[in-house]
Tab-separated table of C-alpha atoms in Angstrom:
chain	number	residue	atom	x	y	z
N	10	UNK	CA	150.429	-104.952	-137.287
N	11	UNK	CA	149.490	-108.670	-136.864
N	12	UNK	CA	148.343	-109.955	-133.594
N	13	UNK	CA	151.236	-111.048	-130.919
N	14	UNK	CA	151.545	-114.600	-130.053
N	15	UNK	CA	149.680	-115.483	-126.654
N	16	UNK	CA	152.118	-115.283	-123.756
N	17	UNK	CA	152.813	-115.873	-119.787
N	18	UNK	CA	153.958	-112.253	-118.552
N	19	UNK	CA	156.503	-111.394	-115.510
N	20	UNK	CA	154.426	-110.713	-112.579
N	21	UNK	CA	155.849	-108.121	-109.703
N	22	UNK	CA	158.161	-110.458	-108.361
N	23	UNK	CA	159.651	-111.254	-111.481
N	24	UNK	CA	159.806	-107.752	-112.574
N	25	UNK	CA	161.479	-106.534	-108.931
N	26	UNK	CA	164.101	-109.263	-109.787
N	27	UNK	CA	164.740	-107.693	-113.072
N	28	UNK	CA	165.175	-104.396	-111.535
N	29	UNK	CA	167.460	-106.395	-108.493
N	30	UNK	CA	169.357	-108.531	-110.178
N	31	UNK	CA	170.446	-106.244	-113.059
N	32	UNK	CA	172.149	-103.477	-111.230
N	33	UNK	CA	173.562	-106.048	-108.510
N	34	UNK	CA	175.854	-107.661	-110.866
N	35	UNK	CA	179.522	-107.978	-111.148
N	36	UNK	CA	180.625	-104.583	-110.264
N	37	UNK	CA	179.470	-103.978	-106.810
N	38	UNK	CA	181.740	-107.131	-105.466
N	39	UNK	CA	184.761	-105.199	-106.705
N	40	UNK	CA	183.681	-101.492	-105.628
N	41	UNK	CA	184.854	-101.231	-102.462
N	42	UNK	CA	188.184	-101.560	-103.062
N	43	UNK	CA	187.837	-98.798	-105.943
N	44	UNK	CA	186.444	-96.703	-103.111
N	45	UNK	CA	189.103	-97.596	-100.558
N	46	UNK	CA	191.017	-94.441	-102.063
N	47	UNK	CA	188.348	-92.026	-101.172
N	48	UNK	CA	187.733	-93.393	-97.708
N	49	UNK	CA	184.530	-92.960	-94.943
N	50	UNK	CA	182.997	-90.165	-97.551
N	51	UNK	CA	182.599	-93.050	-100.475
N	52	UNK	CA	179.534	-93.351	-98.380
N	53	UNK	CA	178.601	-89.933	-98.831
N	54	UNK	CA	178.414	-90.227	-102.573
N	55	UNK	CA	176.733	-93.631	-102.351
N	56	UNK	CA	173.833	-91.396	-100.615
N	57	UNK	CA	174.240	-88.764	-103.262
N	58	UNK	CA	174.228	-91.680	-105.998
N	59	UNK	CA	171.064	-93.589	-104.084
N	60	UNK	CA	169.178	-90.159	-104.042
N	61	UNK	CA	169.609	-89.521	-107.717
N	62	UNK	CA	169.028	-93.150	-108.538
N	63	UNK	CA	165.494	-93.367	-106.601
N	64	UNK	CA	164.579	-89.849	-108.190
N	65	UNK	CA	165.204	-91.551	-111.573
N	66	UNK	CA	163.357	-94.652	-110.941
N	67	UNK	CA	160.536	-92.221	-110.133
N	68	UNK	CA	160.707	-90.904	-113.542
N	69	UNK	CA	160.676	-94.407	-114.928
N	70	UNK	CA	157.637	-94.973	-112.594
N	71	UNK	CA	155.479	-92.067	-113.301
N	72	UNK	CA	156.061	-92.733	-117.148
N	73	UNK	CA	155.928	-96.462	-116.937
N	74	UNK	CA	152.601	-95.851	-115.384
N	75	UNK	CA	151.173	-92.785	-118.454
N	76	UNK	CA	152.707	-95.058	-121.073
N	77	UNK	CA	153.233	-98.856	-120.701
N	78	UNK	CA	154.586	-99.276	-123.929
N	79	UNK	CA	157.722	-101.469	-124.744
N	80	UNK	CA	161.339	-100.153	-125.098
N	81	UNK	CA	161.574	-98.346	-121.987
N	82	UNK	CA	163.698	-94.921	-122.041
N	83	UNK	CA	163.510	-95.496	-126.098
N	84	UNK	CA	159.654	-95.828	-126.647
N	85	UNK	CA	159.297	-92.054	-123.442
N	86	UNK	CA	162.152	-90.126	-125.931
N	87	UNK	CA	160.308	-90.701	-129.093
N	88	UNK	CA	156.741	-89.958	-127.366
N	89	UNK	CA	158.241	-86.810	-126.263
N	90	UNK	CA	161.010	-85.629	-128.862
N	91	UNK	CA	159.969	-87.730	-132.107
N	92	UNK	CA	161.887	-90.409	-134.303
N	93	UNK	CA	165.391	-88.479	-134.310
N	94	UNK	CA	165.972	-88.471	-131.000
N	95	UNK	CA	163.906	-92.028	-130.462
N	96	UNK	CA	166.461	-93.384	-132.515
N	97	UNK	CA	169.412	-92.540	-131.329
N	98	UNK	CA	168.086	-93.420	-127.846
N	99	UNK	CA	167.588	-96.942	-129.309
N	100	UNK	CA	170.823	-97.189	-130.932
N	101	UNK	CA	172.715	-96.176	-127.838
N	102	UNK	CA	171.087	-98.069	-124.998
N	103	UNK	CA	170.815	-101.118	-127.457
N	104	UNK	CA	174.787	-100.988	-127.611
N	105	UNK	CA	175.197	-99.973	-124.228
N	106	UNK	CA	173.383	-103.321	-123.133
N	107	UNK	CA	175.005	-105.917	-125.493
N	108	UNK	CA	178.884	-104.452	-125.107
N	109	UNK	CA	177.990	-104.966	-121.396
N	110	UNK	CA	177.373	-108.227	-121.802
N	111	UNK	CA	180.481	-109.106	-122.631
N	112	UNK	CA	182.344	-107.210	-119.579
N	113	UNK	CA	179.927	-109.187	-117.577
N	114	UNK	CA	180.581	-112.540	-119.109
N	115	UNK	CA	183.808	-111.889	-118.598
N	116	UNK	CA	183.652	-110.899	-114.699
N	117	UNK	CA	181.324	-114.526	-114.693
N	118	UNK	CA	184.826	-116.556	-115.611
N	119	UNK	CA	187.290	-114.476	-113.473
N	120	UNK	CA	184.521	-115.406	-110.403
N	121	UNK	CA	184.268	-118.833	-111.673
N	122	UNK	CA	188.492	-119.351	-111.543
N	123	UNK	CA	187.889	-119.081	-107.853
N	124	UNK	CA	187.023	-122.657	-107.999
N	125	UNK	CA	188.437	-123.933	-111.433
N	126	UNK	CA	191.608	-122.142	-111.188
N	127	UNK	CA	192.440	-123.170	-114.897
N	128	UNK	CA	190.095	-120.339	-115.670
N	129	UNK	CA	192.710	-117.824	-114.728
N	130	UNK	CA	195.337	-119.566	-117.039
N	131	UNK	CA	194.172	-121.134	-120.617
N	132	UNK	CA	192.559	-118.223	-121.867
N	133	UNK	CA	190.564	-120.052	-124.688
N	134	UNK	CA	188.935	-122.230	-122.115
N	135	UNK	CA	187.853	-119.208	-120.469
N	136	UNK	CA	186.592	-117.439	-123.739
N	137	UNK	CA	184.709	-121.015	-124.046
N	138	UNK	CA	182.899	-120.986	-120.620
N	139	UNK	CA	181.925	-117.356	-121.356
N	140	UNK	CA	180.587	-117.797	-124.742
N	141	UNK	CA	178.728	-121.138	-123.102
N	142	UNK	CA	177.233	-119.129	-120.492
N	143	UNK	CA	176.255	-116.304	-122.997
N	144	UNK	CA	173.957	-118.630	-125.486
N	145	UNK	CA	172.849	-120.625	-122.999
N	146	UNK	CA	170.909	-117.743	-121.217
N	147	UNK	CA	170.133	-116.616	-124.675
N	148	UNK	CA	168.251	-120.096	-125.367
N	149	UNK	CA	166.454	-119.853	-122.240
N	150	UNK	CA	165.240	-116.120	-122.937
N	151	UNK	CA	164.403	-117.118	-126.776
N	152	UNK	CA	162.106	-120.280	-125.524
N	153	UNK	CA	159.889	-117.457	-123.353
N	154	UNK	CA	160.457	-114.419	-121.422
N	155	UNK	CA	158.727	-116.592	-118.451
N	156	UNK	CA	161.787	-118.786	-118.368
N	157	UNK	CA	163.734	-115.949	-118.602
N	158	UNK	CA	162.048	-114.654	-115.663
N	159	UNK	CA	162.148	-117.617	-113.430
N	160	UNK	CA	166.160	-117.634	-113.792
N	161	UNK	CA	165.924	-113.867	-112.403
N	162	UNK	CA	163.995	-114.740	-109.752
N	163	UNK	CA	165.976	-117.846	-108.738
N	164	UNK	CA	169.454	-116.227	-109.330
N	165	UNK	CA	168.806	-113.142	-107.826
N	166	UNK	CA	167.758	-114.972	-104.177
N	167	UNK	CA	170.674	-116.554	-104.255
N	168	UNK	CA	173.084	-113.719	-104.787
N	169	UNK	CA	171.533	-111.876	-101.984
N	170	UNK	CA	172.734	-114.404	-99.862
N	171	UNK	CA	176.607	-113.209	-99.347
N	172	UNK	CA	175.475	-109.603	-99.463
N	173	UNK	CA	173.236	-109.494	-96.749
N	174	UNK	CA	175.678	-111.756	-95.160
N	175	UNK	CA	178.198	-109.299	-95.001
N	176	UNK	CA	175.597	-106.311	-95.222
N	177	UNK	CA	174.216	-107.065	-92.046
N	178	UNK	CA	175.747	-109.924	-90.039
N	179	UNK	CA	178.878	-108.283	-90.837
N	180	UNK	CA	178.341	-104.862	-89.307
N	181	UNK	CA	178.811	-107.041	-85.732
N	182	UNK	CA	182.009	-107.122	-86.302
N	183	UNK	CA	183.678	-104.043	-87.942
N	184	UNK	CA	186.013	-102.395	-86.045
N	185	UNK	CA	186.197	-98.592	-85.846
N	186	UNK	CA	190.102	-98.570	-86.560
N	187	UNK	CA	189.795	-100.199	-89.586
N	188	UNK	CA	187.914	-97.252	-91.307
N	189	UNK	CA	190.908	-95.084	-91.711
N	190	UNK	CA	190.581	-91.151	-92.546
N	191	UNK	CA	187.607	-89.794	-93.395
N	192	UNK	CA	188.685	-88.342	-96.739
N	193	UNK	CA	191.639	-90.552	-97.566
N	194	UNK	CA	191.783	-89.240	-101.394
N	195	UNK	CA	193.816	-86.051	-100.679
N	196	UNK	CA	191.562	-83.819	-102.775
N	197	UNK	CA	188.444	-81.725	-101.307
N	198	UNK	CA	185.362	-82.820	-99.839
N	199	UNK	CA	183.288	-81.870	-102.670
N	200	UNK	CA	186.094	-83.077	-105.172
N	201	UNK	CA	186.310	-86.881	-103.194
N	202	UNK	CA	182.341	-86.810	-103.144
N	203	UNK	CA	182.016	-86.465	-106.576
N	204	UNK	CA	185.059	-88.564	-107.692
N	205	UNK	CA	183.303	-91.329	-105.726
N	206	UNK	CA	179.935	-90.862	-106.903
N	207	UNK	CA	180.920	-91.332	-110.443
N	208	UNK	CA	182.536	-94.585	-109.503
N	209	UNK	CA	179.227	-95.233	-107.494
N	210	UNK	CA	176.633	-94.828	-110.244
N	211	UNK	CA	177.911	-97.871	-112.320
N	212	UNK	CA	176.208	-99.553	-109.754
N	213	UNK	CA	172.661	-98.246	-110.203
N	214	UNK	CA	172.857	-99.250	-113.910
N	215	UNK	CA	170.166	-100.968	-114.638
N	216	UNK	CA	167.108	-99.374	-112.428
N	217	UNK	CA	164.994	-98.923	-115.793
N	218	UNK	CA	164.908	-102.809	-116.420
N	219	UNK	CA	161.100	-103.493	-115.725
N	220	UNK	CA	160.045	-100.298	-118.157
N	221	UNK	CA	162.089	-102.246	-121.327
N	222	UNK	CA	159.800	-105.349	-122.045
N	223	UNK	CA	156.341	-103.517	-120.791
N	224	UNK	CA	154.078	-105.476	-122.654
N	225	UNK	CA	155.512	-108.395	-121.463
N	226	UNK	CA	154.907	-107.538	-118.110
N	227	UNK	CA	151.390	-108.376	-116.093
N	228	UNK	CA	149.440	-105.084	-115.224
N	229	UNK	CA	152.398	-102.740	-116.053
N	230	UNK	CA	150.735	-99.514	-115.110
N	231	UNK	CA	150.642	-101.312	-111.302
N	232	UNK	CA	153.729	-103.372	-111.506
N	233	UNK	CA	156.475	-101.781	-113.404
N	234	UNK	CA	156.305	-98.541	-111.446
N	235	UNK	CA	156.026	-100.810	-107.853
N	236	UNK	CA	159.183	-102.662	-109.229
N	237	UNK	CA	161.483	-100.295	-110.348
N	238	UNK	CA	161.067	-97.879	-106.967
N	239	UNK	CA	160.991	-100.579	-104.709
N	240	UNK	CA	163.911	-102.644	-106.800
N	241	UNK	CA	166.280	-99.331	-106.543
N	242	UNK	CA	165.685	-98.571	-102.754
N	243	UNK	CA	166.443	-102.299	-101.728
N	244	UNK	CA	169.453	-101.995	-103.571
N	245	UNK	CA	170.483	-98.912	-102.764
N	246	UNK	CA	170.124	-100.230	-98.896
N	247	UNK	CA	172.429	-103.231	-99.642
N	248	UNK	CA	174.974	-101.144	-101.289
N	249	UNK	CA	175.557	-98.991	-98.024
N	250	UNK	CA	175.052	-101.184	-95.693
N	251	UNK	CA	177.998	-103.464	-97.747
N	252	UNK	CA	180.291	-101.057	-98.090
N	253	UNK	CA	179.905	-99.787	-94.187
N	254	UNK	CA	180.595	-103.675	-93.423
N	255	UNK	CA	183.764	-103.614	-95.318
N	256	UNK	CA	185.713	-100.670	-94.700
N	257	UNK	CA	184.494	-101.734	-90.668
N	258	UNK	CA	186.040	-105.308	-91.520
N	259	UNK	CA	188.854	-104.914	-93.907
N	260	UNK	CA	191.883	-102.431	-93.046
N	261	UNK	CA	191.960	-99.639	-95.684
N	262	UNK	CA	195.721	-100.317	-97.022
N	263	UNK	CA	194.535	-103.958	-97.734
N	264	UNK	CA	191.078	-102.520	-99.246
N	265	UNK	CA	193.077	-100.682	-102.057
N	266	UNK	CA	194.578	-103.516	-103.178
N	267	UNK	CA	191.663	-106.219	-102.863
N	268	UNK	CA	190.344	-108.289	-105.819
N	269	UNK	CA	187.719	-109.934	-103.690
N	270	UNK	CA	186.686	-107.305	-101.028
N	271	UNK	CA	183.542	-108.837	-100.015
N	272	UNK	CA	185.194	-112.331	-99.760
N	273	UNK	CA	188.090	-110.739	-97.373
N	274	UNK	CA	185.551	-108.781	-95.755
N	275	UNK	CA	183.424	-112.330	-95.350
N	276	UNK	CA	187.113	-114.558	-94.107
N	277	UNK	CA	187.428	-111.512	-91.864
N	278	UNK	CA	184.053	-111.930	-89.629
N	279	UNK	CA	183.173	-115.382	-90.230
N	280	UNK	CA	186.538	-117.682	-91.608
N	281	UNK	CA	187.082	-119.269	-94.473
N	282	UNK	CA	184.109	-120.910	-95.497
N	283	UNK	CA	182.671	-117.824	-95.685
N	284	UNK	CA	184.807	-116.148	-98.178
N	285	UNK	CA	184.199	-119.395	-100.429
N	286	UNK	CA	180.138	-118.551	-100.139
N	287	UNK	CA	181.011	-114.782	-101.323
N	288	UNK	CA	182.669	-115.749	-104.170
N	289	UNK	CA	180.102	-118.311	-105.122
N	290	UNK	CA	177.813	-115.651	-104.514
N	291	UNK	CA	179.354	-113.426	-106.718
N	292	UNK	CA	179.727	-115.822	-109.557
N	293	UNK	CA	176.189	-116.844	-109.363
N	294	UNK	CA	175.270	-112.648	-109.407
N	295	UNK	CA	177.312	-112.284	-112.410
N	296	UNK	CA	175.500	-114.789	-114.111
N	297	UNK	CA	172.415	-113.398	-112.988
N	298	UNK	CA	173.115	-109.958	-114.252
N	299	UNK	CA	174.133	-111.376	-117.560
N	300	UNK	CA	170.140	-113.354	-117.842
N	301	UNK	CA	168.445	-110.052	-117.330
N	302	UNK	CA	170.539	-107.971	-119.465
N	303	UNK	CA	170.242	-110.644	-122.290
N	304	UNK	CA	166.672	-110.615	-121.664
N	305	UNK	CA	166.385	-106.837	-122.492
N	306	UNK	CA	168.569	-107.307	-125.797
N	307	UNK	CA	166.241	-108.139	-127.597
N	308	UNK	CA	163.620	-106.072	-126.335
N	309	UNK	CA	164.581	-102.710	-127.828
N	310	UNK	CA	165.281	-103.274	-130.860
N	311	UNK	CA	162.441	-105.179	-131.469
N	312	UNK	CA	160.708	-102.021	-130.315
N	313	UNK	CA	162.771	-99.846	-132.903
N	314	UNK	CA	161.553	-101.991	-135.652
N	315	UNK	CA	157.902	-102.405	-134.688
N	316	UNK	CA	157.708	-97.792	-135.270
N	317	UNK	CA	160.232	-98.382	-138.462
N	318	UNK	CA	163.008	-97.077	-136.963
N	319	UNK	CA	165.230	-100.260	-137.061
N	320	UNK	CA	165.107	-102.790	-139.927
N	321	UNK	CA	161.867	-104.524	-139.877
N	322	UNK	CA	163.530	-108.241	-139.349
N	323	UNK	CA	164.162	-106.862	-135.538
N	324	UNK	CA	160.628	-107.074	-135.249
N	325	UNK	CA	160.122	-110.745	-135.919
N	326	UNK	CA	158.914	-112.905	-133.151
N	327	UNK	CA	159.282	-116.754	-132.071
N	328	UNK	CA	157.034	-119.031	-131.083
N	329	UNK	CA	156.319	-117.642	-127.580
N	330	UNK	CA	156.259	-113.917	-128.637
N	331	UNK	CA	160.047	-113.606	-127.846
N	332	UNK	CA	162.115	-111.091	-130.169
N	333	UNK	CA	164.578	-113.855	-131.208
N	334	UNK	CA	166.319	-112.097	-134.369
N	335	UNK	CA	167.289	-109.100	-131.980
N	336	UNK	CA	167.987	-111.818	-129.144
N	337	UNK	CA	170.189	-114.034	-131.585
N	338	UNK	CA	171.882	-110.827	-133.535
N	339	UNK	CA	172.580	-108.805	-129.853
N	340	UNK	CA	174.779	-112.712	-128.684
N	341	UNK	CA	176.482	-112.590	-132.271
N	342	UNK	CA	177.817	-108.976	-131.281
N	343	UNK	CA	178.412	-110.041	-127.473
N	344	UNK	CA	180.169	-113.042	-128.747
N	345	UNK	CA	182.761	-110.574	-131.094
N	346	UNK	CA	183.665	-108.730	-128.293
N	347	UNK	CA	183.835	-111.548	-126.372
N	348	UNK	CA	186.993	-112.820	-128.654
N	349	UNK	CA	188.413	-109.445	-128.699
N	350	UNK	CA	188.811	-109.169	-124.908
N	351	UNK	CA	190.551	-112.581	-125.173
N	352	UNK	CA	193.350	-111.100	-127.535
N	353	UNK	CA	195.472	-109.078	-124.705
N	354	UNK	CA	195.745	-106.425	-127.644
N	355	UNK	CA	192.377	-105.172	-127.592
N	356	UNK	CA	192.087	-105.116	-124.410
N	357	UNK	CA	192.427	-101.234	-123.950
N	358	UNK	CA	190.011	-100.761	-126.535
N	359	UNK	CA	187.445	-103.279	-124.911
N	360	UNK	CA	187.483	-101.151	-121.715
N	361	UNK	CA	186.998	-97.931	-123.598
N	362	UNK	CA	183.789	-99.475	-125.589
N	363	UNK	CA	182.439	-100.648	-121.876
N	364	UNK	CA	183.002	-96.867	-120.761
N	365	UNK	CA	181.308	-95.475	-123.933
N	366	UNK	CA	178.605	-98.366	-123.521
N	367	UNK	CA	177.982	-96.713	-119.979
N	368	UNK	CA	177.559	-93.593	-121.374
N	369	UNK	CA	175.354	-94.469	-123.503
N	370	UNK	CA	173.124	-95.749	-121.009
N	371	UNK	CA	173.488	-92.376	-118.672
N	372	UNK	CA	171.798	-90.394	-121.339
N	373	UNK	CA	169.079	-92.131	-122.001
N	374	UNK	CA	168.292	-91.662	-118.433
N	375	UNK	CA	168.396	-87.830	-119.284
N	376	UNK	CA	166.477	-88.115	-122.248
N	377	UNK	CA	163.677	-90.057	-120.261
N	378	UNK	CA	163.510	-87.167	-117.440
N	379	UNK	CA	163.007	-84.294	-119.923
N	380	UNK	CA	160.648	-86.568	-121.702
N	381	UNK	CA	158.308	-86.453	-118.628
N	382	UNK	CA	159.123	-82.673	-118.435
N	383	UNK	CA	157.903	-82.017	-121.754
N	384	UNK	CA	155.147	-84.663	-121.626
N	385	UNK	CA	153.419	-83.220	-118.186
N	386	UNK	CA	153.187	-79.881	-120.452
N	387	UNK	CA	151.796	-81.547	-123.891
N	388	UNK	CA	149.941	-84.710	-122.961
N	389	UNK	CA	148.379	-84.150	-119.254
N	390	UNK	CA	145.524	-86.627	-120.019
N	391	UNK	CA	148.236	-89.551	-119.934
N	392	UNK	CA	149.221	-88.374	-116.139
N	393	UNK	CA	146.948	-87.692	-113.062
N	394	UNK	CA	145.655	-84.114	-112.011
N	395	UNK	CA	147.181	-84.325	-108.868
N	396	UNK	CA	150.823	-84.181	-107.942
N	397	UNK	CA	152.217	-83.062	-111.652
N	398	UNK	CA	153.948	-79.940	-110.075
N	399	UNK	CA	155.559	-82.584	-107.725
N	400	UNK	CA	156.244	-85.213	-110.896
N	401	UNK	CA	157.795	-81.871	-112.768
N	402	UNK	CA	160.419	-81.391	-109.950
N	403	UNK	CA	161.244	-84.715	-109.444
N	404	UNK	CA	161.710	-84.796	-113.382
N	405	UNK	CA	163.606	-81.573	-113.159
N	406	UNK	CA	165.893	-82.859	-110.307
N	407	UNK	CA	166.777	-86.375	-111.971
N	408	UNK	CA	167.893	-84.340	-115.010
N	409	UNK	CA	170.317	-82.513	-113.293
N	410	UNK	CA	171.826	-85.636	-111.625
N	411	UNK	CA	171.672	-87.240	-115.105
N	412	UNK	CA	173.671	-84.361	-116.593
N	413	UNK	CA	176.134	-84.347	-113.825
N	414	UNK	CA	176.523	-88.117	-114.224
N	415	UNK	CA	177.481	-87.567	-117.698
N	416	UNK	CA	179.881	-84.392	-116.872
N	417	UNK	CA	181.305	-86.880	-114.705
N	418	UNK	CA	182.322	-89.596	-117.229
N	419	UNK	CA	184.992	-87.514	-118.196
N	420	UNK	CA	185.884	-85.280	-121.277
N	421	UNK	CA	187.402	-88.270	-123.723
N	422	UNK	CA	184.206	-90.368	-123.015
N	423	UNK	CA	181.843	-87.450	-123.640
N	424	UNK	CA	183.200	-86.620	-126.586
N	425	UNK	CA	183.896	-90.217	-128.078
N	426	UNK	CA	180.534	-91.163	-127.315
N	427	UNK	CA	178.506	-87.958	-128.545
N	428	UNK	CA	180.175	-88.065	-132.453
């Protein structure tokens, strides 16, 4: 293998943003209203959902830290299970990241309508604003994954702004009858609990960013593990603390039917002007999301084709060490699905490739905590002598939740996505 071009790396700040800014994207300004039906107890599953998320960014930590190799959940299934099951942890999670691309391009334009309302009614100028946004991030990325990182960093600072807005200075103003009944969804506890925590985990998407582009990242053995725990519990402490703030600020009838519950949440406690900054905030999040999951495009199959196990032009590098076939290829595919969304007839079928495309990202999660399982058994010089019966439970634990996660996708999904 000839030598990699010299390169600027993502440091820990840069990688933590990575971690950040790709789970808070474009979902988490919608979810409380999906939650409204459940009631109080949503927040039961989102600790449920936080607990399983920081025992799987453990995983990604402990391996991240025995093998700081690039490809992330790909390059730990291979290690452990071999090119079979490598593979088709590539070919999933590689689909999985471009197809949501395009659901988060799209969320990007329905935020941006807030202010250029035209957005919401000439649908090719839409399609045209997301396909702009889409390949100019892809540029930036494909010039250096420094640049790449720097619009991580900036974008993800920003986006925190509304959230911890509304996360915290909004909690001094919730009112108590505004929270409704406890469990408002008419089913069990145990049923509403885990109804809401599969609506929940969309949210954690994303924890295993700083493991994908390793190599690229300063230190990695130090920094990837420090980013992706401490990434995953700041998030997970914005997410409650959000969602308390709006069910305490929005009445629950007017929750259900929300399309900007964080902005009414935000008019609510603070007027007006406020509601404008959320949305603003949640446009500039979206776009953020979209830079770090184009970032990682190109990252694993690039690492597929370096071990043979994609075609070899996946492997090719620009200038600055950037995979810019799979970078360039990933944005062609984004862009198709980007034009089928706009054509109201595939619009059902868009929404069932984004559910597969999460699927597809759940069990690679899986894959990576029996990787770890097996690993601690057949390679113990790669972890440390201490703590591996502690590593093996964590391991053990995050596979359950993993499995669960999957159960919980429903049977369609399961079954669509396995053939």
């Amino acid at each position: 293998m000839s030598a990699q071009p010299a390169r600027r790396r993502l440091g820990l700040w840069m990688a933590t943003a990575l971690v950040v800014g790709n789970m808070i994207g474009s979902g988490v300004f919608l979810l409380p209203s999906s939650l409204a039906a459940y009631g109080p107890i949503s927040l039961v599953a989102w600790g449920f959902t936080a607990v399983g998320a920081i025992l799987l960014a453990l995983v990604f930590a402990r391996l991240a830290r025995a093998y700081p190799r690039t490809g992330g959940p790909y390059a730990y299934a291979r290690k452990a299970f071999g090119d079979f099951v490598g593979f088709q942890t590539a070919w999933g999670y590689w689909i999985a990241v471009w197809a949501g691309n395009a659901a988060i391009a799209v969320a990007f334009v329905g935020y941006l309508a807030h202010f250029w309302p035209a957005l919401g009614a000439d649908k090719v100028l839409a399609a045209g604003v997301g396909l702009a946004a889409i390949w100019l991030l892809t540029a930036v990325n494909s010039y250096g994954i420094r640049q790449g990182g720097a619009v991580q960093v900036a974008t993800t600072i920003i986006k925190l702004v509304p959230l911890l807005l509304i996360a915290v200075g909004g909690l001094f103003f919730i009112e108590s009858g505004n929270f409704g009944e406890f469990n408002a969804s008419g089913e069990g506890a145990f049923g509403a609990v885990t109804g809401a925590a599969a609506l929940t985990l969309w949210a954690f998407i994303g924890l295993e960013s700083a493991t994908v582009p390793a190599e690229d990242v300063q230190n990695p053995e130090k920094t990837i593990p420090r980013a992706t725990v401490a990434g995953t519990a700041v998030t997970a402490l914005i997410y409650i603390l959000g969602t308390v703030a709006v069910l305490g600020l929005v009445p629950a009838a007017a929750l259900a039917t929300s399309t900007a519950p964080f902005a009414d949440a935000a008019d609510a406690a603070f007027g007006g002007w406020a509601a404008d900054l959320v949305a603003a905030g949640a446009a500039i999040s979206a776009f953020g999301a979209l830079n770090g999951w184009i970032l990682l495009q190109g990252q694993i199959p690039f690492a597929a084709a370096r071990d043979g196990l994609f075609p070899r032009v996946f492997a090719r590098t620009g200038r600055s060490g950037t995979p810019i076939v799979g970078l360039v290829v990933s944005s062609v595919l984004v862009t198709g699905l980007m034009v089928m969304n706009y054509n109201a007839s595939l619009v059902d079928q868009f929404t069932f490739i984004i559910l597969l495309a999460t699927l597809t990202t759940v069990i690679p999660y899986a894959y990576a905590a029996a990787a770890q399982l097996v690993l601690l058994a057949t390679d113990r010089t790669a972890f440390s002598g201490r703590r591996l019966a502690g590593s093996a439970v964590i391991a053990l634990l995050a596979f359950g939740y993993s499995v669960w996660a999957i159960a919980g996708s429903g049977y369609e999904v399961v079954y669509k996505g396995t053939l």
